[in-house]
mmCIF file of C-alpha atoms in Angstrom:
data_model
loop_
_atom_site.group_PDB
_atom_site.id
_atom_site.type_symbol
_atom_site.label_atom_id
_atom_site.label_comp_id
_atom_site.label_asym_id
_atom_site.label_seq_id
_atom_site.Cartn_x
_atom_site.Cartn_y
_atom_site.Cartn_z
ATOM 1 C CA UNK A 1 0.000 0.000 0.000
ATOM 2 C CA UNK A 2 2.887 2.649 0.852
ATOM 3 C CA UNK A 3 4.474 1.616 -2.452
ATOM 4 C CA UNK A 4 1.283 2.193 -4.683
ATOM 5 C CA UNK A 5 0.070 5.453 -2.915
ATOM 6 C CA UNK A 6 3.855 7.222 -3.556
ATOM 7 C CA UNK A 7 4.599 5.502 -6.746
ATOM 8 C CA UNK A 8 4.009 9.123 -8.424
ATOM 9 C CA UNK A 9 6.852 9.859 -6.362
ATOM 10 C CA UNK A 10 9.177 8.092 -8.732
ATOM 11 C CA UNK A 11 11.450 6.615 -5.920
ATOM 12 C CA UNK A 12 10.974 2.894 -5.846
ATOM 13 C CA UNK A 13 12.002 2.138 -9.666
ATOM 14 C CA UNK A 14 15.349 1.478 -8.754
ATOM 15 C CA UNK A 15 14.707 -0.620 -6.024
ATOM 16 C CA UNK A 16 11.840 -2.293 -7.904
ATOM 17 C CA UNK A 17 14.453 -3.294 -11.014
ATOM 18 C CA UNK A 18 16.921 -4.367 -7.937
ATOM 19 C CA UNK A 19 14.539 -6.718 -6.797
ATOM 20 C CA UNK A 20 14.142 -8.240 -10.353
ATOM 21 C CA UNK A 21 17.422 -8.481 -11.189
ATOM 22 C CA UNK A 22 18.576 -11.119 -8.501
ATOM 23 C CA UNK A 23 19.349 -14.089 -9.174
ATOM 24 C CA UNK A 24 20.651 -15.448 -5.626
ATOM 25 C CA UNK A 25 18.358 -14.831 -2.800
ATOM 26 C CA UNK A 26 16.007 -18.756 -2.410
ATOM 27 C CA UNK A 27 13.292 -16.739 -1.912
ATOM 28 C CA UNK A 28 13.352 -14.219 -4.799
ATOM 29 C CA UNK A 29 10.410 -15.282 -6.645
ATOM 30 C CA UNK A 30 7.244 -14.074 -4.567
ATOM 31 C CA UNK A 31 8.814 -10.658 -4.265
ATOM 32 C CA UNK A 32 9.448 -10.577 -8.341
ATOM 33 C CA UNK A 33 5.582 -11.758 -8.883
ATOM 34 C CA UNK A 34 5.108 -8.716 -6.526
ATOM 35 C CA UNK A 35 7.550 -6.264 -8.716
ATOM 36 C CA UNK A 36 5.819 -7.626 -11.900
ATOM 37 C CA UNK A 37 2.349 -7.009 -10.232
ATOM 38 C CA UNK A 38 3.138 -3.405 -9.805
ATOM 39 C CA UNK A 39 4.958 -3.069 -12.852
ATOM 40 C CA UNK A 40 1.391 -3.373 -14.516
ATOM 41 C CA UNK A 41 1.147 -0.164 -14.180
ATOM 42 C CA UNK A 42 4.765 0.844 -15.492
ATOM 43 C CA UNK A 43 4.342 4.973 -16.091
ATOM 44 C CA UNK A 44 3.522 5.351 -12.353
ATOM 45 C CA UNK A 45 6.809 3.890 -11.180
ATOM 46 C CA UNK A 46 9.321 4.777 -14.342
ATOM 47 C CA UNK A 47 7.619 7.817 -15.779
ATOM 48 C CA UNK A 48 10.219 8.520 -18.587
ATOM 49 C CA UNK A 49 10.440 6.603 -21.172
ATOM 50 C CA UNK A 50 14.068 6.182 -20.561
ATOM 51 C CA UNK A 51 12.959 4.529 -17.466
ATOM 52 C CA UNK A 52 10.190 2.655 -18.942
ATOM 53 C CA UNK A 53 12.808 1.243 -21.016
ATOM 54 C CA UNK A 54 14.971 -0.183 -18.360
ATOM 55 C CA UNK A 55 11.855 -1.675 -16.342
ATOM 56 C CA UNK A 56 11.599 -3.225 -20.080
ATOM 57 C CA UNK A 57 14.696 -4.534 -20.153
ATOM 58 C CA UNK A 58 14.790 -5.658 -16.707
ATOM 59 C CA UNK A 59 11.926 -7.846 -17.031
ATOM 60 C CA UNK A 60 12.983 -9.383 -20.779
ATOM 61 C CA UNK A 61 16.040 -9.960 -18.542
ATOM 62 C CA UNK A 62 14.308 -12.430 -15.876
ATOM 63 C CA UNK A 63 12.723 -13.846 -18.597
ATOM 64 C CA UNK A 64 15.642 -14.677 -20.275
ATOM 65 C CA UNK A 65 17.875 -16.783 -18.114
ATOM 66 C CA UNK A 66 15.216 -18.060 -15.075
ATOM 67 C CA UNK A 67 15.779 -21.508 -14.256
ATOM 68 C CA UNK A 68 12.499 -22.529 -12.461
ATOM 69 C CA UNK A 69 9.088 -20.506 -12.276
ATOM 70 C CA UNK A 70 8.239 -20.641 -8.762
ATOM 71 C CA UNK A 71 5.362 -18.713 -7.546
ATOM 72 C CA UNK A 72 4.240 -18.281 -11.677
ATOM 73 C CA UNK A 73 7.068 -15.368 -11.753
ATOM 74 C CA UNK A 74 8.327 -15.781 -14.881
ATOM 75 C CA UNK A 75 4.629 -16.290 -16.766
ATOM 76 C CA UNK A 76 3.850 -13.123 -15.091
ATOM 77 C CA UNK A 77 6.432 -11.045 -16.732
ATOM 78 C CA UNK A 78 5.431 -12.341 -19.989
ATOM 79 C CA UNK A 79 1.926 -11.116 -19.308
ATOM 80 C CA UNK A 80 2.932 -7.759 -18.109
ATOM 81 C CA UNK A 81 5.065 -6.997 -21.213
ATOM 82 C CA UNK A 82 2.740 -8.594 -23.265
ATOM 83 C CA UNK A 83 -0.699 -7.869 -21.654
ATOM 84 C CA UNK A 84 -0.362 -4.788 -19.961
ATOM 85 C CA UNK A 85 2.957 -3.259 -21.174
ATOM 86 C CA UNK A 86 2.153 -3.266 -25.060
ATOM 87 C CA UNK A 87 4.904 -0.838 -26.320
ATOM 88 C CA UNK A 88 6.580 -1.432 -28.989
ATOM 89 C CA UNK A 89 9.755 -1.448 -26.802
ATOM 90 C CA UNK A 90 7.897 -4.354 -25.029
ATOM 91 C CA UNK A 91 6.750 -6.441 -27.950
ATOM 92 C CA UNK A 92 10.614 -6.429 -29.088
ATOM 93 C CA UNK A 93 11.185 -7.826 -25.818
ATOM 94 C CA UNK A 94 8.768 -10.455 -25.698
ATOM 95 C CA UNK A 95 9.221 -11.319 -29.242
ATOM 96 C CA UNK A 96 13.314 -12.052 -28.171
ATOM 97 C CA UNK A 97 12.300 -13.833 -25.356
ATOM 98 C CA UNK A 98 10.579 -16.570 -27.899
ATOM 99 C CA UNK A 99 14.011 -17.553 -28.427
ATOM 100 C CA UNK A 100 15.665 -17.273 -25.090
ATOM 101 C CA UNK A 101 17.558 -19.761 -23.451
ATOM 102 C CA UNK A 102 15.463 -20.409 -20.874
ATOM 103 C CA UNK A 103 12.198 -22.950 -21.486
ATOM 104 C CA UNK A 104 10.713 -21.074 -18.500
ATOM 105 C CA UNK A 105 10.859 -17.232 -20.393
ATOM 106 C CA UNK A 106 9.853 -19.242 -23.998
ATOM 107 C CA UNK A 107 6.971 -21.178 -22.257
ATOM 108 C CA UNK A 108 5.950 -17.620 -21.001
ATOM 109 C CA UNK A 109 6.593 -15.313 -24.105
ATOM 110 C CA UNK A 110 4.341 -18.094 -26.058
ATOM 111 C CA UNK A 111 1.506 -17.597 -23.800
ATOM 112 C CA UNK A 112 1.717 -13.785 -23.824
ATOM 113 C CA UNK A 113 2.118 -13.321 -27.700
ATOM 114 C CA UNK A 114 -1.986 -14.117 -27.236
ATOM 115 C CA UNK A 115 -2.362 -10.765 -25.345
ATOM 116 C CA UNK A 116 0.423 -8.988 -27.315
ATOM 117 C CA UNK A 117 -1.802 -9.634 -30.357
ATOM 118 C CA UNK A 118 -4.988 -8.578 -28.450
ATOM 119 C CA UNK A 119 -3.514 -5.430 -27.590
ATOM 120 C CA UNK A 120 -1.171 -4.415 -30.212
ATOM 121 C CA UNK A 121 -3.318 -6.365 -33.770
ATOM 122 C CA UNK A 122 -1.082 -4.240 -35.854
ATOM 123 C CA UNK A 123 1.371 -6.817 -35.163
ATOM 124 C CA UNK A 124 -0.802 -9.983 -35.561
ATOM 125 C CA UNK A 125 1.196 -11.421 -38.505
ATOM 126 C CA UNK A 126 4.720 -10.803 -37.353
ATOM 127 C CA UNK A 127 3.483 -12.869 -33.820
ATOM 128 C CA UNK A 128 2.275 -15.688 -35.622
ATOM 129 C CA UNK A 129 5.185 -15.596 -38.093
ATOM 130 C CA UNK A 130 7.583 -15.496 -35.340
ATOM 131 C CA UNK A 131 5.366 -18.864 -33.181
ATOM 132 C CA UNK A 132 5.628 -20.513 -36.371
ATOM 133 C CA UNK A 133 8.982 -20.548 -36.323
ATOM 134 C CA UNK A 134 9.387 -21.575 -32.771
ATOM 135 C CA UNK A 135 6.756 -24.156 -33.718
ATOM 136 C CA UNK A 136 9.810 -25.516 -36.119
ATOM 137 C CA UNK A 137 12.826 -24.542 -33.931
ATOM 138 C CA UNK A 138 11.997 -24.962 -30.262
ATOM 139 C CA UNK A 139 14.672 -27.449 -28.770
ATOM 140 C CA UNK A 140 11.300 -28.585 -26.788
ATOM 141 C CA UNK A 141 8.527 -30.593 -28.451
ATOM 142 C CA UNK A 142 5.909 -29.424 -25.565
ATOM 143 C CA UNK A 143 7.062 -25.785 -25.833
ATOM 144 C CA UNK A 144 6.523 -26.408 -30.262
ATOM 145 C CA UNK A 145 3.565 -27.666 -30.154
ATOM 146 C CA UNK A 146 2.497 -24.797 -28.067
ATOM 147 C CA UNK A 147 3.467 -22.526 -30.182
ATOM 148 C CA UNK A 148 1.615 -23.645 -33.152
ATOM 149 C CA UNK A 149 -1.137 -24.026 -31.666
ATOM 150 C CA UNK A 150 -1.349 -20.149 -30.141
ATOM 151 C CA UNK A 151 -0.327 -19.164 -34.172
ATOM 152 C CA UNK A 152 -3.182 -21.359 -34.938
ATOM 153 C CA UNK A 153 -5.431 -18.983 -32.678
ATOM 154 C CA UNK A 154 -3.782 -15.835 -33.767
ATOM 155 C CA UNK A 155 -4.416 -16.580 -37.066
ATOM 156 C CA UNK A 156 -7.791 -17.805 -36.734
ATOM 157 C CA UNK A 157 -8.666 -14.715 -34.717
ATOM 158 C CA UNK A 158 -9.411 -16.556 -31.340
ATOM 159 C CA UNK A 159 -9.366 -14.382 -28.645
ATOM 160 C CA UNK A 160 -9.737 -13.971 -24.818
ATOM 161 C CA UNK A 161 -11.713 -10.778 -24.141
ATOM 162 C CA UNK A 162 -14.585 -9.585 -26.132
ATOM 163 C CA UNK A 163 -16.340 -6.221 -25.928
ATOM 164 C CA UNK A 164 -19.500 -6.005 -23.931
ATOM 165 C CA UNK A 165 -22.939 -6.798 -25.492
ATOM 166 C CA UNK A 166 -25.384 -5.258 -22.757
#
């Protein structure tokens, strides 16, 4: 609560991207989700884009190299650049992270590449080009199938949310 009523304040970024970018501490993960979870709303905590940027980063960064996914961290950092980020900075992101090491980031880019195309449709063909791909690359066979089947749905036009009919 103190950290979302002074966010304006512009003080916690660093902190925030501190917190994200360990790699050491056993419990690290719940207080990432948390990070992530706040980062949702990325202008109130790195107001310039310069600092959007780096929050960016930060999270492709987690993404990139995690070795487990305890407490869902990493497949919330694919939603939040993904579902709630939806830059262009963050679609480059997410789009990399299709090919990171890590089967944890992939698995999670994948999934978020659904909201990505949601939110940003001006980019529905390069997302399905670039999970068709991974749908032929992917070192994984679980992760390749996955990945064809969300280009299946972005192609097809399948989608989660759907305006209001009342």
């Amino acid at each position: 609560l103190e950290i979302e009523s002074h966010a304006s304040m512009a003080l916690f970024g660093p902190t925030l991207l501190a917190i994200l970018a360990d790699r050491r501490h056993p419990q690290r993960r719940a207080a990432q989700w948390a990070v992530l979870d706040l980062m949702e709303d990325l202008r109130s905590f790195f107001p310039t884009d310069v600092s959007q940027e780096h929050a960016i980063e930060a999270i492709r960064d987690l993404m990139w190299d995690a070795t487990d996914d305890f407490a869902r961290t990493i497949y919330k950092a694919g939603i939040v650049l993904g579902g709630h980020v939806c830059t262009m900075t963050s679609a480059e992101a997410l789009l990399e992270c299709l090919h990171a090491p890590s089967r944890y980031g992939r698995r999670s880019a994948i999934h978020a590449c659904f909201h990505l195309n949601e939110w940003m449709p001006e980019l529905k063909e390069r997302i399905a080009t670039e999970l068709e791909r991974v749908a032929q690359e992917d070192p994984e066979g679980i992760l390749r199938g996955y990945a064809e089947a969300m280009a299946e749905d972005i192609r097809n036009d399948r989608f989660d949310h759907f305006d209001d009919v009342f």
